[in-house]
mmCIF file of C-alpha atoms in Angstrom:
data_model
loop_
_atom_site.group_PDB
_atom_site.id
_atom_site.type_symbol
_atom_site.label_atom_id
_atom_site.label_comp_id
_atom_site.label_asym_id
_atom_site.label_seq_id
_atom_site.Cartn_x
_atom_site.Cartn_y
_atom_site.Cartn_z
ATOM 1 C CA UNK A 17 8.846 -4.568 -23.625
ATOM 2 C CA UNK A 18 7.932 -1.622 -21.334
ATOM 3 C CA UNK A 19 9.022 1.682 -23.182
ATOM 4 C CA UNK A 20 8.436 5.247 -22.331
ATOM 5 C CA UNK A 21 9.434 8.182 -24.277
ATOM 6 C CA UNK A 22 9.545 11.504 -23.324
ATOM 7 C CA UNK A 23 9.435 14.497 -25.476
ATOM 8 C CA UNK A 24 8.983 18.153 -25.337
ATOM 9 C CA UNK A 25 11.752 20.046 -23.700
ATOM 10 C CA UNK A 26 13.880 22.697 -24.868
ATOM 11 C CA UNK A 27 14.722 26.188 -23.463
ATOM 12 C CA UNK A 28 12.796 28.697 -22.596
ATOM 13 C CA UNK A 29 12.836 32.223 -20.959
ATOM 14 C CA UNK A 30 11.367 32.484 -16.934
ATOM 15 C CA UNK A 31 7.458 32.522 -16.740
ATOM 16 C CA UNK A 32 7.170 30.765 -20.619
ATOM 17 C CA UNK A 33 4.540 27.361 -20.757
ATOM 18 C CA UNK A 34 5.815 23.964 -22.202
ATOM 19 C CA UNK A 35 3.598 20.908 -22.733
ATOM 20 C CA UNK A 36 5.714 17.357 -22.161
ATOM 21 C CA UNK A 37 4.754 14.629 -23.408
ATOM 22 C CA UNK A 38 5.233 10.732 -22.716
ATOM 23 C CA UNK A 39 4.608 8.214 -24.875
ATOM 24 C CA UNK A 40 4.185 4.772 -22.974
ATOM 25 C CA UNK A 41 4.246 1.154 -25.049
ATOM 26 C CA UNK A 42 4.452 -2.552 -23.998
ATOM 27 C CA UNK A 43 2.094 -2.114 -21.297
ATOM 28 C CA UNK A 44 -1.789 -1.810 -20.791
ATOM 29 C CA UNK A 45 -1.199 2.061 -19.947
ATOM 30 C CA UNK A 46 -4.608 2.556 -18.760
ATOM 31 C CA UNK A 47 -4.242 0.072 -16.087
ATOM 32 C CA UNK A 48 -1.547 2.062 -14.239
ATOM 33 C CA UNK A 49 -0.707 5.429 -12.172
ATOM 34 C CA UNK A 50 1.992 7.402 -13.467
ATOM 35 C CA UNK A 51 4.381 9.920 -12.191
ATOM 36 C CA UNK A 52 6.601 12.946 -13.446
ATOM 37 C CA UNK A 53 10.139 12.874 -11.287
ATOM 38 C CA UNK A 54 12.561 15.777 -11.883
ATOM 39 C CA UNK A 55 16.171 16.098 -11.563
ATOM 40 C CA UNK A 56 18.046 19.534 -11.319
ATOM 41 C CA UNK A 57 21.407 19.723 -12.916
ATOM 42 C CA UNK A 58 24.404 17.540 -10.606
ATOM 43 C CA UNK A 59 21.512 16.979 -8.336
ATOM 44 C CA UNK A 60 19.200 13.741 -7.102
ATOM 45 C CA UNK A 61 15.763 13.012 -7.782
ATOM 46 C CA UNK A 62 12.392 15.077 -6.869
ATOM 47 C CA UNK A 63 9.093 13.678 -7.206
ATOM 48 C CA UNK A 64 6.995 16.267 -9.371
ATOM 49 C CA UNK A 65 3.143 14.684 -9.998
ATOM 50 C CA UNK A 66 1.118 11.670 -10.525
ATOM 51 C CA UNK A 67 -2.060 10.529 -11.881
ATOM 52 C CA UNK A 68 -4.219 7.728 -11.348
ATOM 53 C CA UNK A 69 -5.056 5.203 -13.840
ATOM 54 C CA UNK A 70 -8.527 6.843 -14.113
ATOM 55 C CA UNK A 71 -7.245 10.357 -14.282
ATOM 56 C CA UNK A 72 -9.290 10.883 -11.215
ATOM 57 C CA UNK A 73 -6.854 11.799 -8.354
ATOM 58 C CA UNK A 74 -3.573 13.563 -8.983
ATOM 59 C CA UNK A 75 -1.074 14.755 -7.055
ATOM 60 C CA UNK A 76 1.581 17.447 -7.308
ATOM 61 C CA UNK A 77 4.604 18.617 -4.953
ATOM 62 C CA UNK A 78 4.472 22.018 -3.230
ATOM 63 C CA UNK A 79 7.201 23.253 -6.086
ATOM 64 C CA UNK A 80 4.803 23.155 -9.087
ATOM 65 C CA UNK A 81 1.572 23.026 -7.343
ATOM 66 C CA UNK A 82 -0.463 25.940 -9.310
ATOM 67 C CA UNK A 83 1.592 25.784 -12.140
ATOM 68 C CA UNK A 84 2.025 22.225 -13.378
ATOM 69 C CA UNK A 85 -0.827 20.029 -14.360
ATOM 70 C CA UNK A 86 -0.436 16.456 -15.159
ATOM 71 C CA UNK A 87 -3.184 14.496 -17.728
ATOM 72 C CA UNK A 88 -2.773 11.563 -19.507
ATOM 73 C CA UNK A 89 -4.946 10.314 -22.778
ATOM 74 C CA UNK A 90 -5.578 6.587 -22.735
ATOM 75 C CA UNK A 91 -6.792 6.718 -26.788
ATOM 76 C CA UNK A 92 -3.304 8.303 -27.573
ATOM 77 C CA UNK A 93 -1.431 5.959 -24.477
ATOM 78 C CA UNK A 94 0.235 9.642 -23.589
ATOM 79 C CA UNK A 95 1.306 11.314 -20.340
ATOM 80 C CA UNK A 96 1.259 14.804 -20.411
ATOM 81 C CA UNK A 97 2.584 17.720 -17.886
ATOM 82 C CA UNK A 98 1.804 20.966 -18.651
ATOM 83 C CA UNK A 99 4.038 23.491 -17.133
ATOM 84 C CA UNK A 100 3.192 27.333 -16.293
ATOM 85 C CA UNK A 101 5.230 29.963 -15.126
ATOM 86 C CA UNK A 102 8.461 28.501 -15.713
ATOM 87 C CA UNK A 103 11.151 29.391 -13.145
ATOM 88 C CA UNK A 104 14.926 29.070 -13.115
ATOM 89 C CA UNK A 105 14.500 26.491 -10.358
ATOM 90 C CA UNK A 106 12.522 24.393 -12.735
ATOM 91 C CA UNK A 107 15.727 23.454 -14.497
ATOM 92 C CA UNK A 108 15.959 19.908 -15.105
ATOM 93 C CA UNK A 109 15.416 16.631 -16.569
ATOM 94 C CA UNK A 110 11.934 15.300 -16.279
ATOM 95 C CA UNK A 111 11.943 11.967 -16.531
ATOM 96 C CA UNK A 112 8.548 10.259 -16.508
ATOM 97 C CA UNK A 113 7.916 6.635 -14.558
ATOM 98 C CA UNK A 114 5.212 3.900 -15.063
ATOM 99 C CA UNK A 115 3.383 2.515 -11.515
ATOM 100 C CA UNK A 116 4.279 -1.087 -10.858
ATOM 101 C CA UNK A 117 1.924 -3.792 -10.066
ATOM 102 C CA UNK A 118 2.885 -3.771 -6.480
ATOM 103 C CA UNK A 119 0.698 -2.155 -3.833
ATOM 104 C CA UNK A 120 1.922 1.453 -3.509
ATOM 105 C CA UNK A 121 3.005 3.832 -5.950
ATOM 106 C CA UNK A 122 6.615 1.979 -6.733
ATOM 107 C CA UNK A 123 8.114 2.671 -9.854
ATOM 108 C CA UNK A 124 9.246 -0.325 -12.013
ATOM 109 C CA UNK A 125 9.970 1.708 -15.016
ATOM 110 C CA UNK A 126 11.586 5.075 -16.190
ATOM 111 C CA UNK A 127 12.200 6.567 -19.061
ATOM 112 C CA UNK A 128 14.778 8.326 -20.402
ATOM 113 C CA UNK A 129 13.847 11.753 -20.246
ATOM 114 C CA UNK A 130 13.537 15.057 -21.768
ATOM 115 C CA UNK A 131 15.441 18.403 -20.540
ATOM 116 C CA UNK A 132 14.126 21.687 -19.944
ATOM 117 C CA UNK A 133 16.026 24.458 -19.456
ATOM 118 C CA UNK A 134 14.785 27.880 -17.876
ATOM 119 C CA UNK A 135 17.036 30.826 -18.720
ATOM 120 C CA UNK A 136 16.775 34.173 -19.992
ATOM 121 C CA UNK B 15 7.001 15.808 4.826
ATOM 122 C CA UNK B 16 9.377 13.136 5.176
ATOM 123 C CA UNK B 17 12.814 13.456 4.854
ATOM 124 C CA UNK B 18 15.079 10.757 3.798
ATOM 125 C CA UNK B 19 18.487 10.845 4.986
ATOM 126 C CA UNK B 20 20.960 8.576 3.199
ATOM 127 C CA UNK B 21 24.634 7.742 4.050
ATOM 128 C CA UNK B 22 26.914 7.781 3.144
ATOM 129 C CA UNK B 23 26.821 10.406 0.222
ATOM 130 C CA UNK B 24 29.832 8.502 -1.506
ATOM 131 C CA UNK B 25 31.901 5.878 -1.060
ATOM 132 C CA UNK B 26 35.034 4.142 -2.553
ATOM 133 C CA UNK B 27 34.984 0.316 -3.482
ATOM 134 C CA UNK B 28 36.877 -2.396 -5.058
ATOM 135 C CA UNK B 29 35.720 -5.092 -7.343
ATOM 136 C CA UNK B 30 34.563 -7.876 -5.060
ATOM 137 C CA UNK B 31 33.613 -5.384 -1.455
ATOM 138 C CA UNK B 32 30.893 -5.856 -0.082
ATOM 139 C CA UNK B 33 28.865 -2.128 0.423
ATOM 140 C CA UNK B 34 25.902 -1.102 2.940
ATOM 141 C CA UNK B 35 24.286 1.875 2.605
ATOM 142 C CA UNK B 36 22.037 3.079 5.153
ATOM 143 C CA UNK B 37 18.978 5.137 4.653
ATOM 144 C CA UNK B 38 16.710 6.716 7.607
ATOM 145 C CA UNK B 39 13.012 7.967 7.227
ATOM 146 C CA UNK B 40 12.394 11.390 9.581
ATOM 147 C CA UNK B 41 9.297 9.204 10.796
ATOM 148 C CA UNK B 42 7.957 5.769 10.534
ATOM 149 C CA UNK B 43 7.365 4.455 6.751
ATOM 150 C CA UNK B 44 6.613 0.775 7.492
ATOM 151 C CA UNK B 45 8.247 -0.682 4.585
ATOM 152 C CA UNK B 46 7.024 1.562 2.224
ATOM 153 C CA UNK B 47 10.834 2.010 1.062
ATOM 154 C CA UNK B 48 11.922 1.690 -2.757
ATOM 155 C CA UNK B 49 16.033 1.482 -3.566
ATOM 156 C CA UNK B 50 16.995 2.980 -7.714
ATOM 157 C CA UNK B 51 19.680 2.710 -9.292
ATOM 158 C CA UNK B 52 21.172 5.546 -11.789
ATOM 159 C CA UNK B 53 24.039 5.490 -13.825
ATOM 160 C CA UNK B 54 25.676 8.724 -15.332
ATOM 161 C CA UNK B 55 23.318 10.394 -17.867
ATOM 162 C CA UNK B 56 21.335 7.147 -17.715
ATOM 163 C CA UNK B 57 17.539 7.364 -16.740
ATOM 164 C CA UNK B 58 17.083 5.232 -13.235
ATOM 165 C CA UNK B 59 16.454 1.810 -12.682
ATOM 166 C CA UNK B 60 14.037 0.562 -9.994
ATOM 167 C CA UNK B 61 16.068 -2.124 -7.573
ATOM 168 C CA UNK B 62 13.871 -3.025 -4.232
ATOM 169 C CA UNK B 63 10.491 -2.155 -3.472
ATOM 170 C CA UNK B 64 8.859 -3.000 -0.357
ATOM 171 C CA UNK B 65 12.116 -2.533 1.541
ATOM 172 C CA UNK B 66 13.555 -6.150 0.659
ATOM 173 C CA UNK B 67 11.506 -7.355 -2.608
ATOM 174 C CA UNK B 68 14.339 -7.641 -5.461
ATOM 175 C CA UNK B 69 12.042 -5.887 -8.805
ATOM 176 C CA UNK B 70 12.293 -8.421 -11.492
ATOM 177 C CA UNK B 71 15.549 -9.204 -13.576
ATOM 178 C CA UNK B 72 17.659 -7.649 -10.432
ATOM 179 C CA UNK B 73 20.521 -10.012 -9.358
ATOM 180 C CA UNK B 74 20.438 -11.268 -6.126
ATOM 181 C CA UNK B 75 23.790 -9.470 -5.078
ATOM 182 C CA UNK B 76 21.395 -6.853 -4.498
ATOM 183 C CA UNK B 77 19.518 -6.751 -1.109
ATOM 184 C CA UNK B 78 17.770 -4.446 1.068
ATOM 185 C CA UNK B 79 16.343 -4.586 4.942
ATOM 186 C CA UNK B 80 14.643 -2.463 7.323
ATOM 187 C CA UNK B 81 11.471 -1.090 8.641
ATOM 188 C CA UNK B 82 9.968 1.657 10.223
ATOM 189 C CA UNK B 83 12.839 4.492 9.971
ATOM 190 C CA UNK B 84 15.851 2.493 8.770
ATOM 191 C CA UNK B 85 16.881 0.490 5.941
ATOM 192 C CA UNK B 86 19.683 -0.490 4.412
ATOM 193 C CA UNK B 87 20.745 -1.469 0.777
ATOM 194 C CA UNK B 88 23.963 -4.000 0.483
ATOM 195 C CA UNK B 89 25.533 -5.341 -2.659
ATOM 196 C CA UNK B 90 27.162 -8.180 -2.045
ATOM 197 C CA UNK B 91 30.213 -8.185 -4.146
ATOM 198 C CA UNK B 92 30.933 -4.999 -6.248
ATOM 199 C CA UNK B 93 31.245 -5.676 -10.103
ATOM 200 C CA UNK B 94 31.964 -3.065 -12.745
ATOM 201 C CA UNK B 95 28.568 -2.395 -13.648
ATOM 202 C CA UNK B 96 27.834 -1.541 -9.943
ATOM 203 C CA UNK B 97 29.285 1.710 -10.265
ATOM 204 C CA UNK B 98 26.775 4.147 -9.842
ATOM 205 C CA UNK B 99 24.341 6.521 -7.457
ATOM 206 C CA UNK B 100 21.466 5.087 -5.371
ATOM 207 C CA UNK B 101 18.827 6.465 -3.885
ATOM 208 C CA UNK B 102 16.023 5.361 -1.681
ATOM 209 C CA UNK B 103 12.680 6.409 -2.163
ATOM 210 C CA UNK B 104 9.557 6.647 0.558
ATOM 211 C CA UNK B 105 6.150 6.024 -1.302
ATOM 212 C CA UNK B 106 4.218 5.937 2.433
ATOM 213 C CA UNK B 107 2.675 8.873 2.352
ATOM 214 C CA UNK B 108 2.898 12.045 -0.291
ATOM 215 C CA UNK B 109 5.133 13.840 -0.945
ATOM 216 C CA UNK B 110 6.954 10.937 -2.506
ATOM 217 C CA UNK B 111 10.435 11.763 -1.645
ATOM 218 C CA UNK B 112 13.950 10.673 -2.119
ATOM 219 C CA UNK B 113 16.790 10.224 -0.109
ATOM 220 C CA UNK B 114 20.148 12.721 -1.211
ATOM 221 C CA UNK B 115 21.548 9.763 -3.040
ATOM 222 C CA UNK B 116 25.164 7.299 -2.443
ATOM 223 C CA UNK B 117 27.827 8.075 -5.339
ATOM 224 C CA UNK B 118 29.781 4.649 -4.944
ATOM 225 C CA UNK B 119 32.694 4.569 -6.928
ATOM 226 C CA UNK B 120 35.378 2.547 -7.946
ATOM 227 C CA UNK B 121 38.651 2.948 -5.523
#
């Protein structure tokens, strides 16, 4: 069974770091791209990063480029986003999603996420 | 980027109605066109990828068509557990992005 496990949110003043973290089982993690999606309080979804199965090529949305970096550790099967310069506007929950086998980067699973609040 | 227009933002159903929701690309996807599922405070749940391929385990009340700019998700007959927001997703080109999202709920 696919399972993926987010952890390391928690609140945090404006331009504070926090490291997330997702831990992926039940799959061969190394073999697939993964993503961060974000959603804001009451609002939808917003793609954030992803990453390659290689950790080669990554990707990041105009909102966090600069600021967020994605990584992932195959030894540890671990997704990580480091995020910089926290705004207000980076409010949310980050949920993180496993590529499927399909061609394209479609999402088959999500997990349950982790919420990060950005206040002062 | 592309936007991804969805409509409508809610809707009221009964047990048993058939729903459409429509969802338009700002310019030509193909079929690069994912549907998700997410209940309240629930992490989302792939549906349809590839415009009209069911991901697996999803009932077949579920169904999705289109191509190019617009697509459409139908459920066939509204149960209970149907009650919920979806949202379609491009994965063409980056920046993935996601449609505004359909609130259906029960009338």
């Amino acid at each position: 069974e696919v399972q993926l496990l987010e952890s390391g949110g928690g609140l945090l003043q404006p331009g504070g770091s926090l490291r997330l973290s997702c831990a992926a089982s039940g799959f061969t993690f190394s073999s697939y791209a993964m993503s961060w999606v974000r959603q804001a309080p009451g609002k939808g979804l917003e793609w954030v990063s992803t990453i390659s199965r290689s950790a080669d090529t990554t990707h990041y949305a105009d909102s966090v480029k600069g600021r967020f970096t994605i990584s992932r550790d195959t030894s540890k099967n671990t997704l990580y986003l480091q995020m910089n310069s926290l705004r207000a506007e980076d409010t949310a929950v980050y949920y993180c999603a496993k590529k499927g086998p399909q061609a394209g980067l479609v999402h088959d699973y999500w997990g349950q996420g982790t919420l990060v609040t950005v206040s002062s | 980027d592309i936007q991804m227009t969805q409509s409508p933002s809610s809707l009221s159903a009964s047990v048993g109605d058939r729903v459409t929701i429509t969802c338009r690309a700002s310019q030509g996807i193909s079929n690069y066109l994912a549907w998700i599922q997410q209940k309240p405070g629930k992490a989302p749940k792939s549906l349809i990828y590839a415009a009209s391929t069911l991901q697996s385990g999803v009932p077949s009340k579920f169904s999705g068509s289109g191509s190019g700019t617009d697509f459409t998700l139908t459920i066939s007959s509204l149960q209970p557990e149907d009650f919920a927001t979806y949202y379609c997703q491009q994965y063409n080109t980056y920046p993935l992005t996601f449609g505004g999202g359909t609130k259906v709920e029960i009338k």
